[in-house]
mmCIF file of C-alpha atoms in Angstrom:
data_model
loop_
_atom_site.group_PDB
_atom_site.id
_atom_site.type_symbol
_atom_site.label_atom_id
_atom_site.label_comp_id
_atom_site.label_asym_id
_atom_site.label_seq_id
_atom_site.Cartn_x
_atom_site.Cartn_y
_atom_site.Cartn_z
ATOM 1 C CA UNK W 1 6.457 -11.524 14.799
ATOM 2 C CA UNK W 2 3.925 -9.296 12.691
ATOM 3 C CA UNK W 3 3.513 -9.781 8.952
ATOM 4 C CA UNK W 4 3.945 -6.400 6.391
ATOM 5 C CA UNK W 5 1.068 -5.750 4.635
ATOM 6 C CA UNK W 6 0.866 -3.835 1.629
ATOM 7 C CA UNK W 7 -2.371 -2.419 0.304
ATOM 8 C CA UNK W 8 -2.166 -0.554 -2.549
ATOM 9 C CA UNK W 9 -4.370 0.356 -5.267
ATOM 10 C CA UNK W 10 -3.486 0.576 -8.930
ATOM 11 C CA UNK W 11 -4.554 1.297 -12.475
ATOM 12 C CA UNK W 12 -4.985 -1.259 -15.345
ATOM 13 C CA UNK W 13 -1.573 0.425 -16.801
ATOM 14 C CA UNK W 14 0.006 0.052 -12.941
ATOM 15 C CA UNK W 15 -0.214 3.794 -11.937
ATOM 16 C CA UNK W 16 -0.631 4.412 -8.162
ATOM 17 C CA UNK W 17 -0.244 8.189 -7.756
ATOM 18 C CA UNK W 18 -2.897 9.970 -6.161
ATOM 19 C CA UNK W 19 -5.410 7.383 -6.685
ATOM 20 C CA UNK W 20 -7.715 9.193 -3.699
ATOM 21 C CA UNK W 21 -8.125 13.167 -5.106
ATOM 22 C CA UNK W 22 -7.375 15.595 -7.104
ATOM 23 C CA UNK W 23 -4.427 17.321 -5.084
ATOM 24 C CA UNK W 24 -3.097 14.474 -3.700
ATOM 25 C CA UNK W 25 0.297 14.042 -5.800
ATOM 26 C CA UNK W 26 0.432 16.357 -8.877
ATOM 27 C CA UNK W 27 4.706 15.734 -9.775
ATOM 28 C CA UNK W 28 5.747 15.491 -12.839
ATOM 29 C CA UNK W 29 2.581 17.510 -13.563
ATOM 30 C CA UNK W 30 -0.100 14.573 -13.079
ATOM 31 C CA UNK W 31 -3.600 16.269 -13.452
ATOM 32 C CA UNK W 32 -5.800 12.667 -13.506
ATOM 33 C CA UNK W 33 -5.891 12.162 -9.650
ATOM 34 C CA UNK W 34 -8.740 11.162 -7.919
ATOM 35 C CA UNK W 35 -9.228 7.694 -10.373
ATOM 36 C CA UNK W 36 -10.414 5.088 -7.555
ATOM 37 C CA UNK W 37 -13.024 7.459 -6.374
ATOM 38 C CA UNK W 38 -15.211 6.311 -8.490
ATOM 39 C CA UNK W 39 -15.417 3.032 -7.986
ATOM 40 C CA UNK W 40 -15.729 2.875 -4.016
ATOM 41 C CA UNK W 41 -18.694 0.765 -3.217
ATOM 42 C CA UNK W 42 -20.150 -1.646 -0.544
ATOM 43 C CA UNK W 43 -18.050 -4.140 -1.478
ATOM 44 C CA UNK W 44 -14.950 -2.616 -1.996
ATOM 45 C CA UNK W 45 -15.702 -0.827 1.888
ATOM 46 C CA UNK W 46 -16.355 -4.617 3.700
ATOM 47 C CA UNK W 47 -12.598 -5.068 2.301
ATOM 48 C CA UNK W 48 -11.058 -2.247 3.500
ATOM 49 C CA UNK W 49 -12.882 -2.712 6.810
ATOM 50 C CA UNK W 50 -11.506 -6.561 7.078
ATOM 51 C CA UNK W 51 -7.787 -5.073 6.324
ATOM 52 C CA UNK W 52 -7.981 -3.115 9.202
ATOM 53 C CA UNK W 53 -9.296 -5.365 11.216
ATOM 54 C CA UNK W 54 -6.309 -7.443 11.243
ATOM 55 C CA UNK W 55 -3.945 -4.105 11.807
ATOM 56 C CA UNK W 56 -1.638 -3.671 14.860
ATOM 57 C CA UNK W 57 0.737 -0.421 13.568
ATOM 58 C CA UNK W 58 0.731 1.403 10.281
ATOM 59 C CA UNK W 59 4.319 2.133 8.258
ATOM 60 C CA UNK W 60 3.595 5.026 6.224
ATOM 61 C CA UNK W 61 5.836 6.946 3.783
ATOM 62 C CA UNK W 62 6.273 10.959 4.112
ATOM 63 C CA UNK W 63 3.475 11.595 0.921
ATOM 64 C CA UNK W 64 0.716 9.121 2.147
ATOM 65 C CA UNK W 65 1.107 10.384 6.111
ATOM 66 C CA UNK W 66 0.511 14.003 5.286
ATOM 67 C CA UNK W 67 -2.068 12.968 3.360
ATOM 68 C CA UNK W 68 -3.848 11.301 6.416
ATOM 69 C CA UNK W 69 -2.640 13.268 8.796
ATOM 70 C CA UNK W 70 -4.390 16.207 6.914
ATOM 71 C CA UNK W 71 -7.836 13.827 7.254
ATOM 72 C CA UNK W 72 -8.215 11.520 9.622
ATOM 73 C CA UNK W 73 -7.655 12.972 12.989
ATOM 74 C CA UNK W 74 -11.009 15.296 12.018
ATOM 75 C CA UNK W 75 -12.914 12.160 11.733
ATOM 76 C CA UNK W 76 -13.585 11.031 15.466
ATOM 77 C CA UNK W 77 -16.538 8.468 15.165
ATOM 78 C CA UNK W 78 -15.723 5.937 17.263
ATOM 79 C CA UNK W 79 -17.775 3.245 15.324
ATOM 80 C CA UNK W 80 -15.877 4.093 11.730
ATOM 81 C CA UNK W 81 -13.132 0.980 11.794
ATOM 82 C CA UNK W 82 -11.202 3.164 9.564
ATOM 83 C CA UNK W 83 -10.541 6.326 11.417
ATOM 84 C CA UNK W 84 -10.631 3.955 15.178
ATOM 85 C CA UNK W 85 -7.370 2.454 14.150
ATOM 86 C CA UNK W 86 -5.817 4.884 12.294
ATOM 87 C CA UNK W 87 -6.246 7.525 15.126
ATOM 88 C CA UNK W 88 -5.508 5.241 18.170
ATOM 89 C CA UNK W 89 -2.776 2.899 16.765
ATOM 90 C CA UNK W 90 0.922 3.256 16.322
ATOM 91 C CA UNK W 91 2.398 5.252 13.429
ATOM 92 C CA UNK W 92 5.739 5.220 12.187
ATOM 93 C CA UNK W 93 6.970 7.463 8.933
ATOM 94 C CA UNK W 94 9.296 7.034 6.991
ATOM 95 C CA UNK W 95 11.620 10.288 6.459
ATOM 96 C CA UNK W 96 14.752 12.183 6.868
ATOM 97 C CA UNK W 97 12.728 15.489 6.862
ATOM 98 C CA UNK W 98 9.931 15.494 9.010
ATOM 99 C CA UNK W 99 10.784 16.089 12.612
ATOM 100 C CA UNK W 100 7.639 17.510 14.216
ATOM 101 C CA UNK W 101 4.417 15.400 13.771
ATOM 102 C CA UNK W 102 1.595 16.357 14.390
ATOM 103 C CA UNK W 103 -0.664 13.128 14.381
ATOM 104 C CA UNK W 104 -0.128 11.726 17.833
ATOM 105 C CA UNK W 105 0.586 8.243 17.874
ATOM 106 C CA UNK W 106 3.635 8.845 15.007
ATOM 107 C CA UNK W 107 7.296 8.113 15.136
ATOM 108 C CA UNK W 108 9.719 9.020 12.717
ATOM 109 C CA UNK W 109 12.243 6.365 11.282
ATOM 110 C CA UNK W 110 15.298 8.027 9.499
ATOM 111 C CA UNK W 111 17.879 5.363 9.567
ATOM 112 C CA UNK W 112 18.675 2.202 7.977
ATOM 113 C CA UNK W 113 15.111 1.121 6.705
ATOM 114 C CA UNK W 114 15.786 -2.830 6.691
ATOM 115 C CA UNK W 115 16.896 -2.789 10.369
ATOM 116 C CA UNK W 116 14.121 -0.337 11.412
ATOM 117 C CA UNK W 117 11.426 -2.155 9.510
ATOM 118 C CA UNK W 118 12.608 -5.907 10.858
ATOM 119 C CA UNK W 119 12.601 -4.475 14.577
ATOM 120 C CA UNK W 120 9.140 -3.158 13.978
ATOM 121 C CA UNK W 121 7.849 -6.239 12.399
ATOM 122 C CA UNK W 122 9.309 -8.242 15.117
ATOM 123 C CA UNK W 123 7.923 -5.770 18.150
ATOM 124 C CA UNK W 124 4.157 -5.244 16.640
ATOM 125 C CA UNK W 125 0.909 -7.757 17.516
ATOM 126 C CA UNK W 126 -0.709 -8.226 14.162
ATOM 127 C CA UNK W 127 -0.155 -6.894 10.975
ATOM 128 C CA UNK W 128 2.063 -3.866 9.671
ATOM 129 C CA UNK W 129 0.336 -2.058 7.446
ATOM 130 C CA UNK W 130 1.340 -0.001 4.658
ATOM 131 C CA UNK W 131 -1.224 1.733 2.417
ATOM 132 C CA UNK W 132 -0.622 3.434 -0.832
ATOM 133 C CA UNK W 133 3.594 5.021 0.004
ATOM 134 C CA UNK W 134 4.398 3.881 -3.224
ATOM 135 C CA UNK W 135 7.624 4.892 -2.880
ATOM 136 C CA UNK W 136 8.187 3.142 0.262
ATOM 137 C CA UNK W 137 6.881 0.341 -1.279
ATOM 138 C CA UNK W 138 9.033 -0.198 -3.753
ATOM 139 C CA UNK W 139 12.079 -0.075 -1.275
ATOM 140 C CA UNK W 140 10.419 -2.443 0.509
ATOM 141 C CA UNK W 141 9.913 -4.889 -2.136
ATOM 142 C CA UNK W 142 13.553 -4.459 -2.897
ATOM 143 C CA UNK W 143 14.376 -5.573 0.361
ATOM 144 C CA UNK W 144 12.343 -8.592 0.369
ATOM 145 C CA UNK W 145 10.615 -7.141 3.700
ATOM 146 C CA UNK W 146 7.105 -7.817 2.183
ATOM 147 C CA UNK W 147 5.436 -10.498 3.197
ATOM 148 C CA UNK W 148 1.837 -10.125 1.762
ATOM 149 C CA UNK W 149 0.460 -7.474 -0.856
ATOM 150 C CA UNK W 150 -3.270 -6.918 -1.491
ATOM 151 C CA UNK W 151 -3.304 -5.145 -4.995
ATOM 152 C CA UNK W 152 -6.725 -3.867 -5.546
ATOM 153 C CA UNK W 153 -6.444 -3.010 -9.857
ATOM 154 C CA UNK W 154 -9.104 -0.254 -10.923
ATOM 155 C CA UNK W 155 -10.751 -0.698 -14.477
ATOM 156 C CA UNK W 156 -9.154 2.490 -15.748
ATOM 157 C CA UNK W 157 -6.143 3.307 -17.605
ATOM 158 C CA UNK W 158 -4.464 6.779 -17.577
ATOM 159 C CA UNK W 159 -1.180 6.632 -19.660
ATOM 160 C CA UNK W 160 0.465 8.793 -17.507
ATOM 161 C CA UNK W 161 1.536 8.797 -13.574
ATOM 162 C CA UNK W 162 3.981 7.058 -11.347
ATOM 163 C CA UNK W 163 4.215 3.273 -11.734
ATOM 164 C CA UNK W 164 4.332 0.774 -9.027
ATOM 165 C CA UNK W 165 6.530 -1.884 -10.747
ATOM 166 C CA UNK W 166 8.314 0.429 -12.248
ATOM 167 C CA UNK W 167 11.371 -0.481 -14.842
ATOM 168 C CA UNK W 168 14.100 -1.680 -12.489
ATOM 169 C CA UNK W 169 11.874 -3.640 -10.053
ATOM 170 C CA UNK W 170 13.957 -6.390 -8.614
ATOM 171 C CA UNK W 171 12.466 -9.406 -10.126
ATOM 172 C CA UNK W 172 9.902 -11.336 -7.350
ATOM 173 C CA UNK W 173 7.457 -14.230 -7.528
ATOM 174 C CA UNK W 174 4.418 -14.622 -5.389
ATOM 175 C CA UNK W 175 2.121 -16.861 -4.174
ATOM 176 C CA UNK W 176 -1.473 -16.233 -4.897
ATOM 177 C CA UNK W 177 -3.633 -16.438 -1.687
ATOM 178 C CA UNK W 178 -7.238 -14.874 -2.598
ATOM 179 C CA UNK W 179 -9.330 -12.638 -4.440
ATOM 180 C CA UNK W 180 -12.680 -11.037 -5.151
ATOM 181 C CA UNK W 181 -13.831 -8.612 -7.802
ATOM 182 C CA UNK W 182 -16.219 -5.697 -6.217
ATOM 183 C CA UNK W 183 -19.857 -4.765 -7.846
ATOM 184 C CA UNK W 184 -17.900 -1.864 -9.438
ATOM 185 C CA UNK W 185 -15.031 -3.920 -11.419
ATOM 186 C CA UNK W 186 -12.255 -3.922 -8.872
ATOM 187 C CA UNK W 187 -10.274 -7.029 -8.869
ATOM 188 C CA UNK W 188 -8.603 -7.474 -5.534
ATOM 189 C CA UNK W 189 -5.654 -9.855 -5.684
ATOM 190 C CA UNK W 190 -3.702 -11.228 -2.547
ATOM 191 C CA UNK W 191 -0.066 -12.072 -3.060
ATOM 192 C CA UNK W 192 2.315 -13.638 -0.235
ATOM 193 C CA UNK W 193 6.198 -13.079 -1.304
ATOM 194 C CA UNK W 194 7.471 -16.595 -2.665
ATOM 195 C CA UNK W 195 11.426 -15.063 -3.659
ATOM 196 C CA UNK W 196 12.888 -14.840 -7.497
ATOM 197 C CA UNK W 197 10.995 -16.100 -10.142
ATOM 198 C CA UNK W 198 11.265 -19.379 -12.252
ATOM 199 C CA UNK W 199 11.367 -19.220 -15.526
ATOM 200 C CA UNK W 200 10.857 -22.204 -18.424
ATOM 201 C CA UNK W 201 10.162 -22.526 -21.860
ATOM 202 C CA UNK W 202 7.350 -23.248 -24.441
ATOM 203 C CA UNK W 203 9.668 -24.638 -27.022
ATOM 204 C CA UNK W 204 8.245 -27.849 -28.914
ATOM 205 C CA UNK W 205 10.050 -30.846 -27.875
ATOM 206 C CA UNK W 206 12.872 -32.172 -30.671
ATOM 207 C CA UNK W 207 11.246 -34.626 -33.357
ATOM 208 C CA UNK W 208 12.108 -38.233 -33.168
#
């Protein structure tokens, strides 16, 4: 049985819309997209690369796929990890709209997304990946169908965007696995799932 992978990149403040351009998610009016550009390096690249090395199928939400879909197919180097797997592996969207993709390799789910999601974990060889869909995400963390997150958190702050933990967030613990800060200030952080959190107290103990 495959693992779900989350890789998702956020801002000091937690935002994760449009972290890759301009035009990539401008609701609710956000004008600040594009933030994580600037800190792509060597470093941050080897990561990416060893993500995808591990990859067997990609589980994309409806935003993030069109955003690919739009990109990748146009890059056909067969030595850039990146575009190899994302081109020639299976992908499978999540949405009750789209019914005619145009990527080949894509599948649409549209029904229940725990039962669709645990039949594709359980069917792929390596890792399920999901990168950026944050609102795919955060169903999935709701369902506990998670198993490991990579958060990669940009030095920036933008006081304004869509959150990833967002008020609401069903409360999880994890389990710290690994990390790494790039040349340019990115501190990636790996997570595995460890259920609800525990909670204690600082209090002083009573005096004799």
């Amino acid at each position: 049985m495959g693992k779900l992978v989350l890789t998702t990149f956020v801002t000091l403040d937690g935002v994760y819309q449009a972290p890759g351009g301009p035009q990539e998610d401008t609701r609710d009016g956000f004008d600040q997209g594009g933030w994580s550009v600037p800190y792509a390096d060597e470093d941050f690249g080897r990561f990416v690369d060893e993500v995808f090395g591990r990859v067997g199928a990609f589980l994309l939400g409806r935003r993030t796929y069109e955003i690919f879909a739009s990109y990748w197919p146009k890059m056909t180097d067969p030595a850039d990890p990146v575009a190899a797997k994302l081109n020639g592996l299976p992908k499978y969207v999540v949405s009750t709209t789209l019914d005619r993709p145009r990527w080949a390799g894509t599948t649409v789910l549209g029904g229940d997304l725990a039962e669709e999601v645990t039949a594709l974990k359980e069917r792929t060889d390596g890792e399920l990946q999901v990168h950026g869909s944050g609102a795919l995400a955060q169903s999935l963390l709701a369902l506990d169908l998670i198993d490991t997150v990579h958060l990669l958190t940009f030095p920036v702050v933008l006081g304004a965007g869509r959150r990833l933990f967002a008020r609401g967030a069903v409360p999880t613990a994890f389990r710290h696995t690994g990390g790494r800060v790039t040349a340019a200030g990115v501190a990636i952080q790996s997570y595995d799932l460890a259920g609800r959190p525990a909670y204690g107290s600082y209090d002083l103990p009573d005096s004799a």
